[in-house]
Amino acid sequence: MVFQWSRDAPYVFNLKVMPLGDVTLDGVVDTWDLEKMGVAMESPTSTDSLQIDLNQDGKVDILDLVILGQHFGESDGEQQL
């Protein structure tokens, strides 16, 4: 999540929600995320493993790949609160 504060409206801020599976943090779940997950699955000691472990079970495996697949094509959303 990214919070953005506006001085013109002190009680309004934008909330940006990243989609589950966006391991590259570019705002969309796409082939780049799939590639990064594939690399992490091949080398489980990767420093990115915590970010790529989507179900937070301590390992990057097929279950994380299923989650990524369920959200494939989704992009970030922005709401003003």
Short mmCIF file of the C-alpha atoms (twelve columns), coordinates in Angstrom:
data_MODEL
# 
_entry.id   MODEL 
# 
loop_
_atom_site.group_PDB 
_atom_site.id 
_atom_site.type_symbol 
_atom_site.label_atom_id 
_atom_site.label_alt_id 
_atom_site.label_comp_id 
_atom_site.label_asym_id 
_atom_site.label_seq_id 
_atom_site.Cartn_x 
_atom_site.Cartn_y 
_atom_site.Cartn_z 
_atom_site.pdbx_PDB_model_num 
ATOM 1  C CA . MET A 1  0.000   0.000   0.000   1 
ATOM 2  C CA . VAL A 2  1.151   3.497   -0.782  1 
ATOM 3  C CA . PHE A 3  -0.253  6.483   1.093   1 
ATOM 4  C CA . GLN A 4  -0.132  9.946   -0.390  1 
ATOM 5  C CA . TRP A 5  -0.921  12.995  1.727   1 
ATOM 6  C CA . SER A 6  -2.356  16.196  0.288   1 
ATOM 7  C CA . ARG A 7  -1.810  19.534  2.068   1 
ATOM 8  C CA . ASP A 8  -4.731  21.109  0.196   1 
ATOM 9  C CA . ALA A 9  -7.179  18.658  1.726   1 
ATOM 10 C CA . PRO A 10 -5.740  17.596  5.093   1 
ATOM 11 C CA . TYR A 11 -8.166  14.723  5.617   1 
ATOM 12 C CA . VAL A 12 -7.978  13.214  2.128   1 
ATOM 13 C CA . PHE A 13 -5.367  10.745  0.995   1 
ATOM 14 C CA . ASN A 14 -4.966  8.306   -1.855  1 
ATOM 15 C CA . LEU A 15 -4.642  4.627   -1.082  1 
ATOM 16 C CA . LYS A 16 -2.963  2.481   -3.709  1 
ATOM 17 C CA . VAL A 17 -3.555  -1.253  -3.312  1 
ATOM 18 C CA . MET A 18 -1.172  -3.612  -5.064  1 
ATOM 19 C CA . PRO A 19 -2.773  -6.809  -6.373  1 
ATOM 20 C CA . LEU A 20 -1.857  -10.104 -4.743  1 
ATOM 21 C CA . GLY A 21 0.724   -11.771 -6.951  1 
ATOM 22 C CA . ASP A 22 2.436   -8.564  -8.052  1 
ATOM 23 C CA . VAL A 23 5.869   -9.688  -6.855  1 
ATOM 24 C CA . THR A 24 7.705   -7.168  -9.065  1 
ATOM 25 C CA . LEU A 25 5.674   -4.319  -7.527  1 
ATOM 26 C CA . ASP A 26 4.977   -2.711  -10.906 1 
ATOM 27 C CA . GLY A 27 1.225   -2.520  -10.344 1 
ATOM 28 C CA . VAL A 28 0.139   -5.469  -12.489 1 
ATOM 29 C CA . VAL A 29 0.299   -9.260  -12.197 1 
ATOM 30 C CA . ASP A 30 1.916   -10.324 -15.460 1 
ATOM 31 C CA . THR A 31 4.592   -12.482 -17.068 1 
ATOM 32 C CA . TRP A 32 7.356   -10.571 -15.240 1 
ATOM 33 C CA . ASP A 33 5.879   -11.763 -11.946 1 
ATOM 34 C CA . LEU A 34 5.626   -15.294 -13.308 1 
ATOM 35 C CA . GLU A 35 9.282   -15.199 -14.361 1 
ATOM 36 C CA . LYS A 36 10.427  -13.878 -10.978 1 
ATOM 37 C CA . MET A 37 8.456   -16.591 -9.201  1 
ATOM 38 C CA . GLY A 38 9.975   -19.259 -11.451 1 
ATOM 39 C CA . VAL A 39 13.475  -18.094 -10.570 1 
ATOM 40 C CA . ALA A 40 12.594  -18.107 -6.856  1 
ATOM 41 C CA . MET A 41 11.191  -21.640 -7.116  1 
ATOM 42 C CA . GLU A 42 14.484  -22.820 -8.631  1 
ATOM 43 C CA . SER A 43 16.588  -21.215 -5.891  1 
ATOM 44 C CA . PRO A 44 14.639  -21.307 -2.610  1 
ATOM 45 C CA . THR A 45 17.339  -19.361 -0.761  1 
ATOM 46 C CA . SER A 46 16.630  -16.246 -2.830  1 
ATOM 47 C CA . THR A 47 16.538  -12.980 -0.887  1 
ATOM 48 C CA . ASP A 48 13.194  -12.208 -2.560  1 
ATOM 49 C CA . SER A 49 11.557  -15.342 -1.156  1 
ATOM 50 C CA . LEU A 50 9.586   -13.505 1.544   1 
ATOM 51 C CA . GLN A 51 8.024   -11.183 -1.031  1 
ATOM 52 C CA . ILE A 52 7.261   -14.049 -3.420  1 
ATOM 53 C CA . ASP A 53 5.895   -16.444 -0.760  1 
ATOM 54 C CA . LEU A 54 2.309   -15.342 -1.381  1 
ATOM 55 C CA . ASN A 55 0.627   -17.715 1.082   1 
ATOM 56 C CA . GLN A 56 3.293   -17.051 3.757   1 
ATOM 57 C CA . ASP A 57 3.983   -20.735 4.478   1 
ATOM 58 C CA . GLY A 58 7.760   -20.246 4.486   1 
ATOM 59 C CA . LYS A 59 8.496   -21.578 1.000   1 
ATOM 60 C CA . VAL A 60 7.950   -20.601 -2.633  1 
ATOM 61 C CA . ASP A 61 6.139   -23.485 -4.280  1 
ATOM 62 C CA . ILE A 62 3.247   -24.507 -6.531  1 
ATOM 63 C CA . LEU A 63 0.697   -23.093 -4.074  1 
ATOM 64 C CA . ASP A 64 2.177   -19.618 -4.555  1 
ATOM 65 C CA . LEU A 65 2.082   -20.155 -8.314  1 
ATOM 66 C CA . VAL A 66 -1.638  -21.004 -8.087  1 
ATOM 67 C CA . ILE A 67 -2.293  -17.749 -6.203  1 
ATOM 68 C CA . LEU A 68 -0.365  -15.784 -8.818  1 
ATOM 69 C CA . GLY A 69 -2.391  -17.495 -11.548 1 
ATOM 70 C CA . GLN A 70 -5.675  -16.612 -9.849  1 
ATOM 71 C CA . HIS A 71 -4.729  -12.926 -9.930  1 
ATOM 72 C CA . PHE A 72 -2.982  -12.904 -13.321 1 
ATOM 73 C CA . GLY A 73 -3.917  -9.786  -15.281 1 
ATOM 74 C CA . GLU A 74 -5.073  -7.763  -12.273 1 
ATOM 75 C CA . SER A 75 -3.709  -4.265  -11.819 1 
ATOM 76 C CA . ASP A 76 -3.443  -1.840  -8.924  1 
ATOM 77 C CA . GLY A 77 -6.392  0.150   -7.781  1 
ATOM 78 C CA . GLU A 78 -6.444  3.633   -6.375  1 
ATOM 79 C CA . GLN A 79 -9.086  4.993   -4.049  1 
ATOM 80 C CA . GLN A 80 -9.453  8.410   -2.549  1 
ATOM 81 C CA . LEU A 81 -10.419 8.371   1.115   1 
# 
